[in-house]
Amino acid sequence: MAGPERYFQPEIEKMDPEALRALQLERLKKTVELCYESIPFYKQRFDQLGIRPEDVISLDDLARLPFTTKQDMRDAYPFNLFAIPADDARVQRLHASSGTTGNATVCGYTQNDIDVWGDTFARAIAQVGGGAASILQVSYGYGLFTGGLGAHEGGIRMRATILPMSSGNTRRQVQMMKDFGVDILACTPSYALLIADTAIEMGYDPANDFKVAGAILGAEPCSEGMRRDIENKLGVKMVDIYGLSEVMGPGVSCECRYQTGLHVAEDHFIIEIVDPKTLQAVPDGQWGEVVFSTLSKECSPLIRYRTRDISRILPGECACGRTLRRMDRITGRTDDMLIIRGVNVFPSQFQEVLANFPEVASHYQIILTSKGPLDYVTLKVETVPEFDFDEIRKIENLRQRINGELKSNLQVSVDVQVSEPKSIERSEGKARRVIDLREKGN
Ligand code: DLL
């Protein structure tokens, strides 16, 4: 991707840091007031702590405010954290998280909330070199999941041409990507890989034959190895986009073409990194739990929402010219950490180790089982088609080398299973990396 750096809102993206902090403070004050006046949950929390909205006079005062957790949102199901009633004419749309492990978390959006969301995603479109002349293929699922409609709003704000594919029907996705001259793809990394592999299977060489040049991929972790795989197969520059339905959806932060961290949309969100145990802020550069406060949300504002995602603030300036601070790529979540014989490991760390083995594909699965009080971990990997799978000696050798790397890098010993190409289930949305078959109640 050559050419000059593109921005969607340069006046914000390159804003003087002092001015940006002033804007944040002004918006934080408004948000705190809105929460206190309109959401009984927050009024109660503030009253318990003896804090009133007018006590917030500097950004440092944020640290005195209460946290909001996913459980708080679940307990508020469906609308008790709304600042505007759901049936009010100003509320235009509802989104909700999947709710597989409890009540869904529900958020409402006014037109302004939707426009802000679209703006942040439109910045991502510019970050991969797109613009109003782009054809944007949205292959995130449309629905309550925020991926599809979030990317769609970005396309609208950018005035790009939108191809609203949603996920599924992958061969058709490939055909249209080629025939329509799509230049930007938005979907999960695992789905981008499936689209690339399907195109190759259909006899195409998308890296050379397709116009696609930029990919805005997120909603799940993606190792550097998997990124390279996607970039090479599709011939694209990939930027990692982050977000969560409780806070807005995709666009809370996004990489630029330098791929050195994700610029946070700091005009709309304040990021904090806290130690998940002490809940105290950690210095820049140090890993911890990501916490967001919203600054311009009208329907579902949030104060200090604990995301459970693990990242850090990357100090220093970015070569792209944006002054919006950067967070690192998500390494895992505080709740997806596995404890294998006392060693803490995140699934993404397996992914990083596997990236060093060209013989295995970017797909993997971690299967957890238990026998009595002991947990067992099986790491299922699959070989690339070029690997001679019929040679048992080679497979055993590969298995041992992967085991060795896992031991020396992560200090864990797991049962590595090497299987044939395409034996691991493919995903059209977020990949299912961990399969927990442990007996409950252990
Ligand atoms: O995944 C929103 C989204 C859609 C983001 C499309 C990017 C692109 P949820 O379904 O609520 O929302 O899931 C949010 O997904 O807390 C992270 O754990 C994970 N996640 C999101 N983006 C990334 C990313 C959407 N770029 C949860 N890297 C978050 C790693 C991510 N994990």
XYZ file of C-alpha atoms and ligand atoms in Angstrom:
474
model
C 0.000 0.000 0.000
C 1.945 2.963 -1.236
C 0.941 6.602 -1.391
C 0.422 9.243 1.257
C -1.153 8.452 4.606
C -4.947 8.746 4.496
C -7.055 10.026 7.345
C -10.818 10.191 7.683
C -10.865 12.884 10.381
C -7.364 14.359 10.437
C -8.464 17.191 12.729
C -9.129 14.561 15.406
C -6.659 11.845 14.465
C -3.728 14.271 14.505
C -5.056 16.523 17.243
C -2.658 18.230 19.592
C -2.497 15.949 22.684
C -3.227 18.833 25.062
C -6.336 19.799 23.126
C -7.393 16.172 23.020
C -7.116 15.865 26.816
C -9.222 19.012 27.166
C -11.854 17.557 24.849
C -11.810 14.322 26.834
C -12.315 16.162 30.105
C -15.210 18.187 28.750
C -16.891 15.039 27.451
C -16.121 13.023 30.573
C -17.857 15.623 32.726
C -20.945 15.416 30.509
C -20.930 11.629 30.577
C -20.614 11.489 34.355
C -23.484 13.913 34.715
C -25.611 11.935 32.264
C -24.915 8.687 34.108
C -25.651 10.225 37.500
C -28.850 11.956 36.422
C -30.306 9.256 34.181
C -29.142 5.850 35.392
C -30.103 4.888 38.968
C -27.348 2.234 39.034
C -24.692 4.927 38.687
C -26.377 7.358 41.065
C -26.358 4.665 43.708
C -22.691 3.768 43.092
C -21.640 7.409 43.180
C -23.644 8.076 46.337
C -22.078 5.053 48.033
C -18.635 6.456 47.274
C -19.669 9.973 48.260
C -18.824 11.348 44.810
C -20.885 13.899 42.934
C -20.541 14.661 39.215
C -19.134 18.127 39.963
C -16.217 16.472 41.804
C -14.786 15.474 38.432
C -12.555 18.402 37.606
C -9.589 16.713 35.966
C -8.946 13.502 34.036
C -7.142 12.154 37.113
C -10.487 12.119 38.917
C -11.528 9.224 36.711
C -9.537 6.943 39.027
C -11.968 7.753 41.851
C -15.035 6.649 39.913
C -16.603 3.198 40.252
C -15.952 0.381 37.796
C -18.677 -1.268 35.746
C -18.430 -5.015 35.132
C -19.986 -7.418 32.681
C -21.986 -8.789 35.619
C -23.389 -5.297 36.289
C -24.524 -5.193 32.677
C -26.055 -8.643 32.907
C -27.861 -7.719 36.106
C -29.210 -4.642 34.338
C -30.776 -6.812 31.621
C -32.276 -5.637 29.418
C -32.413 -1.828 29.692
C -31.493 -0.764 33.218
C -28.202 0.809 32.157
C -29.830 2.913 29.434
C -29.718 6.683 29.841
C -32.648 6.979 27.406
C -35.604 4.557 27.532
C -35.483 1.965 24.758
C -38.882 3.012 23.402
C -37.887 6.690 23.154
C -37.850 7.958 19.574
C -34.190 8.902 19.918
C -33.153 5.263 20.361
C -32.628 3.815 16.912
C -31.152 0.396 17.439
C -30.316 -2.327 19.932
C -27.358 -4.703 19.884
C -26.594 -7.479 22.324
C -23.757 -9.845 23.103
C -24.352 -13.536 22.590
C -25.115 -14.254 26.237
C -23.927 -17.849 26.078
C -22.796 -17.763 29.699
C -25.577 -15.684 31.254
C -27.951 -12.880 30.400
C -27.004 -11.032 27.239
C -25.572 -7.541 27.638
C -27.722 -5.078 25.723
C -26.805 -1.643 24.392
C -28.913 1.008 22.711
C -27.786 3.495 20.071
C -29.118 6.913 19.175
C -28.461 8.236 15.671
C -25.513 10.143 17.067
C -24.142 6.954 18.670
C -24.427 5.230 15.291
C -22.728 8.142 13.506
C -19.827 8.145 15.971
C -19.472 4.403 15.465
C -19.479 4.861 11.704
C -16.823 7.571 11.979
C -14.482 5.359 13.964
C -14.856 2.511 11.482
C -14.419 4.911 8.562
C -11.041 5.838 10.085
C -10.114 2.165 9.754
C -11.110 2.202 6.088
C -8.729 5.130 5.554
C -6.075 3.320 7.563
C -5.926 0.551 4.946
C -5.860 3.114 2.139
C -9.589 3.072 1.331
C -11.886 5.987 0.579
C -15.146 6.984 -1.073
C -14.131 5.119 -4.238
C -13.733 1.843 -2.338
C -15.894 -1.235 -2.627
C -16.131 -2.598 0.896
C -17.092 -6.225 1.366
C -18.580 -6.705 4.825
C -18.266 -10.378 5.694
C -18.769 -10.005 9.422
C -22.109 -11.409 10.507
C -24.988 -8.925 10.419
C -27.365 -9.024 13.355
C -27.068 -8.475 17.066
C -23.309 -9.043 16.707
C -21.789 -5.622 16.114
C -19.322 -6.673 13.396
C -21.573 -6.504 10.342
C -23.532 -3.346 11.027
C -20.515 -1.582 12.563
C -18.468 -2.051 9.400
C -21.539 -1.129 7.368
C -21.891 2.201 9.204
C -18.219 2.861 8.501
C -18.858 2.319 4.813
C -21.801 4.735 4.933
C -19.802 7.484 6.669
C -16.953 6.999 4.200
C -19.452 7.043 1.316
C -17.851 3.864 0.034
C -19.805 1.273 -1.946
C -20.889 -1.415 0.478
C -21.284 -5.080 -0.356
C -23.240 -6.396 2.655
C -22.367 -10.099 2.384
C -22.611 -11.045 6.074
C -20.835 -14.341 6.774
C -21.390 -17.705 5.101
C -21.660 -19.014 1.570
C -17.938 -18.640 1.122
C -17.628 -19.563 -2.553
C -20.143 -16.859 -3.397
C -18.136 -14.427 -1.266
C -15.056 -15.238 -3.337
C -16.852 -14.956 -6.657
C -18.293 -11.543 -5.841
C -15.040 -10.308 -4.371
C -13.434 -11.064 -7.694
C -16.248 -10.067 -10.075
C -17.142 -6.806 -8.300
C -13.545 -5.681 -7.830
C -13.743 -5.442 -4.044
C -10.733 -3.538 -2.667
C -11.441 -3.771 1.066
C -12.531 -6.775 3.075
C -13.897 -6.635 6.610
C -14.393 -9.877 8.563
C -12.769 -11.950 11.310
C -9.186 -13.139 10.678
C -10.288 -16.775 10.676
C -12.937 -16.019 8.078
C -10.460 -14.068 5.937
C -8.253 -17.143 5.918
C -11.167 -19.362 4.945
C -12.091 -16.959 2.136
C -8.450 -16.976 0.939
C -8.184 -20.770 1.053
C -11.526 -21.153 -0.699
C -10.428 -18.760 -3.459
C -7.245 -20.773 -3.957
C -9.270 -23.991 -3.975
C -11.486 -22.479 -6.679
C -8.386 -22.057 -8.814
C -7.792 -18.345 -8.221
C -4.692 -16.574 -7.059
C -6.338 -13.748 -5.100
C -3.006 -12.090 -4.287
C -2.495 -11.384 -7.970
C -5.877 -11.752 -9.642
C -8.103 -9.830 -7.216
C -8.254 -6.109 -6.563
C -8.562 -6.599 -2.820
C -5.790 -4.574 -1.147
C -6.863 -3.883 2.435
C -8.399 -6.004 5.163
C -9.935 -4.729 8.396
C -9.980 -7.782 10.589
C -10.859 -8.217 14.229
C -13.198 -9.612 16.868
C -10.703 -12.326 17.838
C -6.963 -12.672 18.434
C -4.791 -13.199 15.372
C -1.116 -14.115 15.651
C 1.544 -12.439 13.519
C 1.935 -15.774 11.692
C -1.741 -15.864 10.827
C -1.597 -12.228 9.757
C 1.266 -13.005 7.344
C -0.643 -15.986 6.028
C -3.725 -13.842 5.307
C -1.667 -10.993 3.824
C 0.262 -13.318 1.507
C -2.669 -15.362 0.337
C -4.980 -12.413 -0.330
C -2.312 -9.859 -1.241
C -3.596 -7.354 1.297
C -2.424 -5.089 4.069
C -4.268 -6.200 7.177
C -5.115 -3.930 10.073
C -6.306 -5.334 13.362
C -9.502 -3.701 14.599
C -10.746 -4.013 18.157
C -13.989 -3.347 19.907
C -16.672 -4.888 22.022
C -20.420 -4.695 21.928
C -20.724 -3.260 25.437
C -18.522 -0.288 24.586
C -19.695 0.266 20.982
C -18.582 -2.417 18.530
C -15.614 -2.510 16.114
C -13.635 0.736 15.939
C -12.829 1.388 19.597
C -9.248 1.035 18.391
C -7.566 0.079 15.145
C -4.071 -0.335 13.738
C -2.707 1.923 11.038
C -0.660 0.579 8.148
C 2.476 0.544 10.320
C 0.926 -2.266 12.372
C 2.556 -1.070 15.569
C -0.386 -1.007 17.939
C -4.010 0.048 17.718
C -4.856 3.767 17.827
C -7.643 4.260 20.350
C -10.517 6.543 19.308
C -9.638 8.736 22.272
C -12.099 11.432 21.317
C -14.868 8.953 22.181
C -13.253 6.666 24.765
C -10.793 6.938 27.611
C -8.570 3.918 27.961
C -7.041 2.839 31.258
C -4.917 -0.222 31.955
C -5.327 -1.591 35.465
C -3.879 -4.430 37.439
C -6.811 -6.905 37.481
C -6.116 -7.794 41.114
C -5.517 -4.404 42.731
C -7.519 -2.414 40.138
C -4.817 0.249 40.310
C -3.623 1.851 37.078
C -0.328 0.466 35.764
C 2.312 2.617 34.023
C 2.400 2.881 30.225
C 4.088 -0.126 28.674
C 2.914 -2.505 31.374
C 0.329 -5.195 30.677
C -2.992 -5.227 32.479
C -6.746 -5.271 32.029
C -8.196 -2.763 29.593
C -10.848 -0.436 31.016
C -12.905 1.959 28.901
C -15.085 4.934 29.725
C -17.276 6.242 26.946
C -17.208 9.970 26.203
C -19.934 10.581 23.659
C -22.406 7.722 23.976
C -25.927 8.966 24.545
C -27.979 5.819 25.105
C -25.559 3.409 26.779
C -22.770 5.414 28.386
C -20.340 3.434 30.520
C -17.955 4.467 33.228
C -14.785 2.435 33.664
C -16.011 -0.733 31.988
C -13.741 -3.687 32.761
C -13.293 -5.481 29.448
C -11.260 -8.447 30.814
C -9.048 -8.033 27.746
C -5.332 -7.838 28.347
C -3.202 -5.219 26.663
C -0.919 -2.286 27.396
C -0.443 1.305 26.295
C 2.395 1.669 23.821
C 4.356 4.805 24.598
C 5.897 6.978 21.917
C 4.844 8.454 18.628
C 3.575 6.563 15.617
C 5.099 7.010 12.171
C 1.624 7.548 10.661
C 1.260 10.965 12.285
C -1.751 10.084 14.409
C -1.525 11.382 17.940
C -4.224 9.049 19.256
C -2.435 6.783 21.703
C -1.955 3.126 20.880
C -2.808 -0.042 22.745
C -1.042 -3.307 21.971
C -2.796 -6.203 20.288
C -4.898 -8.250 22.667
C -2.937 -11.207 24.028
C -5.848 -12.797 25.826
C -8.578 -12.240 28.329
C -8.354 -12.509 32.068
C -11.034 -15.181 31.818
C -9.567 -17.305 29.019
C -6.319 -17.959 30.823
C -5.616 -21.672 31.171
C -3.778 -23.006 34.182
C -1.888 -26.066 33.035
C -0.224 -27.803 35.972
C 0.154 -24.470 37.670
C 1.455 -22.566 34.657
C -0.690 -19.698 33.341
C -1.069 -19.745 29.570
C -3.272 -17.905 27.104
C -4.514 -19.674 23.974
C -2.904 -16.949 21.867
C 0.506 -18.020 23.175
C 0.034 -21.410 21.543
C -0.769 -19.573 18.344
C 2.487 -17.591 18.566
C 4.551 -20.764 19.026
C 2.822 -22.515 16.143
C 3.555 -19.546 13.889
C 7.196 -20.723 13.837
C 6.256 -23.971 12.144
C 5.675 -23.568 8.396
C 4.534 -27.195 8.310
C 1.350 -26.393 10.241
C -1.582 -24.240 9.164
C -2.843 -21.246 11.150
C -5.720 -23.289 12.527
C -5.503 -24.943 15.904
C -7.730 -26.090 18.722
C -7.138 -26.583 22.394
C -9.169 -29.378 23.918
C -9.511 -29.520 27.683
C -10.503 -32.766 29.357
C -10.339 -33.988 32.917
C -9.820 -37.239 34.715
C -10.629 -36.946 38.393
C -8.966 -33.827 39.730
C -6.457 -33.573 36.885
C -6.933 -31.470 33.765
C -5.507 -32.589 30.438
C -4.754 -30.358 27.488
C -4.609 -31.519 23.900
C -3.368 -29.137 21.242
C -4.734 -30.115 17.863
C -2.853 -28.737 14.869
C -3.112 -29.536 11.195
C -0.460 -29.719 8.538
C -0.378 -27.589 5.411
C -1.247 -29.385 2.145
C 2.444 -29.386 1.034
C 3.427 -31.499 4.035
C 3.779 -35.211 3.318
C 1.220 -36.496 5.750
C 1.732 -40.149 4.851
C 5.174 -40.280 6.372
C 4.624 -41.288 9.977
C 8.237 -40.573 10.894
C 7.885 -36.970 9.727
C 4.677 -36.469 11.672
C 6.234 -37.798 14.849
C 9.239 -35.570 14.337
C 7.002 -32.526 13.864
C 4.984 -33.436 16.939
C 8.122 -33.662 19.050
C 9.491 -30.363 17.791
C 6.230 -28.565 18.567
C 6.212 -30.148 22.007
C 9.785 -29.032 22.569
C 9.003 -25.450 21.585
C 5.944 -25.338 23.827
C 8.026 -26.626 26.716
C 10.828 -24.170 26.241
C 8.644 -21.146 25.432
C 5.632 -21.641 27.635
C 6.907 -24.183 30.158
C 3.910 -26.389 29.548
C 3.647 -29.945 28.483
C 0.600 -30.799 26.424
C -0.484 -33.619 24.183
C 0.106 -32.392 20.632
C -2.039 -34.031 17.977
C -0.965 -33.513 14.372
C -3.810 -34.014 11.956
C -4.416 -33.799 8.217
C -5.099 -30.563 6.337
C -8.638 -29.219 6.843
C -9.420 -31.514 9.740
C -10.012 -28.633 12.146
C -13.400 -27.001 11.939
C -13.353 -23.699 9.992
C -15.170 -20.619 11.157
C -17.205 -17.998 9.349
C -17.127 -15.772 12.417
C -15.056 -16.012 15.554
C -13.043 -19.244 15.635
C -13.697 -21.654 18.489
C -10.171 -22.208 19.756
C -10.801 -23.759 23.138
C -13.113 -26.710 23.589
C -13.755 -27.397 27.214
C -14.867 -30.999 27.766
C -13.927 -31.042 31.446
C -16.396 -32.695 33.761
C -18.159 -29.991 35.677
C -17.886 -29.904 39.443
C -14.217 -30.823 39.630
O -16.170 -8.698 18.654
C -16.777 -6.422 18.151
C -15.932 -6.457 16.939
C -16.494 -6.805 15.729
C -14.593 -6.119 17.006
C -15.715 -6.821 14.588
C -13.796 -6.098 15.871
C -14.360 -6.461 14.663
P -18.009 -8.793 20.995
O -18.644 -9.900 20.240
O -18.747 -8.142 22.093
O -17.638 -7.622 20.027
O -16.642 -9.367 21.531
C -15.728 -8.521 22.178
O -13.885 -9.874 21.359
O -13.667 -8.187 24.487
C -12.176 -9.241 22.853
O -12.025 -10.270 23.797
C -12.472 -9.843 21.486
N -11.901 -9.002 20.426
C -12.505 -8.029 19.730
N -11.634 -7.498 18.832
C -10.456 -8.140 19.000
C -9.167 -8.041 18.401
C -16.811 -7.714 18.936
N -8.913 -7.187 17.415
C -14.484 -9.314 22.533
N -8.204 -8.851 18.874
C -13.432 -8.423 23.129
C -8.442 -9.727 19.855
C -10.629 -9.092 20.039
N -9.620 -9.872 20.448
